[in-house]
């Protein structure tokens, strides 16, 4: 079993000069293009595609993502001729290729000949071929075939001049509760715990007579009669992330051996629960993500900003890639709305504002068959005269216009939002106090409070070096390691400002509730003497506090040596603290309504010396600095006038001077250079 070597988590901005980076692919340009699936079309269409790509300013395409059956139609066979012609065609037209390993979708023959490569769900049912991601990450047979096709791809195209990057697999997301996964899970647990006594202690198996006397008794957390052991489930999620990462590393190491100068990536899904992306990002040369905000969501722009901030942070504060977005509607929502005119441009430039050096799509040409024929493409079913392609052409031209000023530059942030996959996994267990508490929603609420005041935030792991940030906010981290708690305490002791949300620091890394219901170091930090009870709130229920209303959650706290207390008013918690402050450490025991949370964080940020990018902006207008540039983006449906800093600026998109104020149309964008 090949396991990635754990590495210490780097500080934001630290580099790895011995490895290639995204800059080795971009070469001073914003990459523009997307997934190209020409095997779905007759070859005469390929030349038409290239003509349209050149017209749209496409400089990068991803080939081969779902091509395994085309490349290996029978076990061991290789049919590379069609891909040879495509690689040559792209190079002849100045279009770089991000070459994918096709291993996310094995050919039907693999499942038929080797059923052990197919994953099983938690009920023991086989997940058959006929879709995608139908592979067991623990299957030695699957790994052998995946390595073989990767080896041959890398050997064949290592010196091809069109090759600019490797894309391993696609959207790793496969869980497996099957027998081979069970065997591998036991090995993983032996590596982690060493002895059954240590495992039984960590899992608390004295509860419900779950003590294990043999490693062979341990299974993946399959369907059970009642609630499962939460630490068992937590370790299985950790295991799954690690096994998928092993699959990635095996293929990455093969292509890296052939092309050590070519960056390697795999695409994350936005804020997805199945991968510990802090650890994954350490194994990538370039960090990429797929972003699909809902065009009907009034907070779609903020949700996009959250994913962009998180991905930039996984890239250590440097440039990153939008590997996939939609030019129009997607195909998986209950109702799949198109993007109104201008929204594709707005969200593409928003990604660039927040650090992206690549703006790509799924996919180039909209499919006519298959499950995604109603998922948009850069060339829609309407063809080159359609609105979608005309907007794509505009975006391509504008990205080319600003590339020289923006690529390689960074987005400054004085605020860090702490996020940890382990805390998310543990906090979502069965048997928790409130199924209404959704970790993603809580993080979005805190990020939105900052976004609405144009306070740019980064994301960080709770064990990261936080010294670069004036303010650290913790929306909710149910599980915290001792190292993370010590890190937060030290951050405040060094003069940092910390604001922490409810139900944080409850459990240790084994999901064992800490004595007192919150770690004693944190209670001391916030000036809490006793945490008596948690009081989750029903749908529609709120709690009154002095100056605001709280939602979702409340806590029965007794203040100790806190410097300031904002009390609850009325009800069971009357007079008890809703918010405590001790020095530079704040604890918020509820989720304030949006306006109240925004005002609270704005107050704390101002006291910490954090200033918004621009103040006094109309609602729905976002301002972001990247390098020397100021991006101003109107997420509203109406034109607005925006006051800009003193001095004359040049809008790189129009070439016009801007002094004093800007007029932005609905979904309008300005990119101001000093």
PDB file of C-alpha atoms in Angstrom, residues 51 67 142-143 167 221 259-260 310 339 383 385 456 463 465 514 553 568 597 601 668:
ATOM      1  CA  UNK A  51     -11.434  27.754 -35.740  1.00  0.00           C
ATOM      2  CA  UNK A  67     -11.426   8.530 -22.694  1.00  0.00           C
ATOM      3  CA  UNK A 142      -7.959  -1.144 -10.585  1.00  0.00           C
ATOM      4  CA  UNK A 143      -4.737   0.477  -9.432  1.00  0.00           C
ATOM      5  CA  UNK A 167      -4.738  16.450 -14.883  1.00  0.00           C
ATOM      6  CA  UNK A 221     -19.212   1.302   8.884  1.00  0.00           C
ATOM      7  CA  UNK A 259       7.921  15.040 -17.106  1.00  0.00           C
ATOM      8  CA  UNK A 260       9.402  16.564 -13.932  1.00  0.00           C
ATOM      9  CA  UNK A 310     -10.653  28.623   0.045  1.00  0.00           C
ATOM     10  CA  UNK A 339     -27.088  32.376 -16.622  1.00  0.00           C
ATOM     11  CA  UNK A 383     -23.810  27.289 -32.187  1.00  0.00           C
ATOM     12  CA  UNK A 385     -24.264  32.700 -33.298  1.00  0.00           C
ATOM     13  CA  UNK A 456     -11.097  39.971   1.969  1.00  0.00           C
ATOM     14  CA  UNK A 463      -2.738  24.339  13.081  1.00  0.00           C
ATOM     15  CA  UNK A 465       0.920  29.625  11.353  1.00  0.00           C
ATOM     16  CA  UNK A 514     -13.520  17.286  26.443  1.00  0.00           C
ATOM     17  CA  UNK A 553     -28.126  27.687  18.545  1.00  0.00           C
ATOM     18  CA  UNK A 568     -29.345  37.109  26.490  1.00  0.00           C
ATOM     19  CA  UNK A 597     -23.121  39.133  12.512  1.00  0.00           C
ATOM     20  CA  UNK A 601     -17.364  41.267  12.685  1.00  0.00           C
ATOM     21  CA  UNK A 668     -20.792  44.993 -14.559  1.00  0.00           C
TER      22      UNK A 668
END
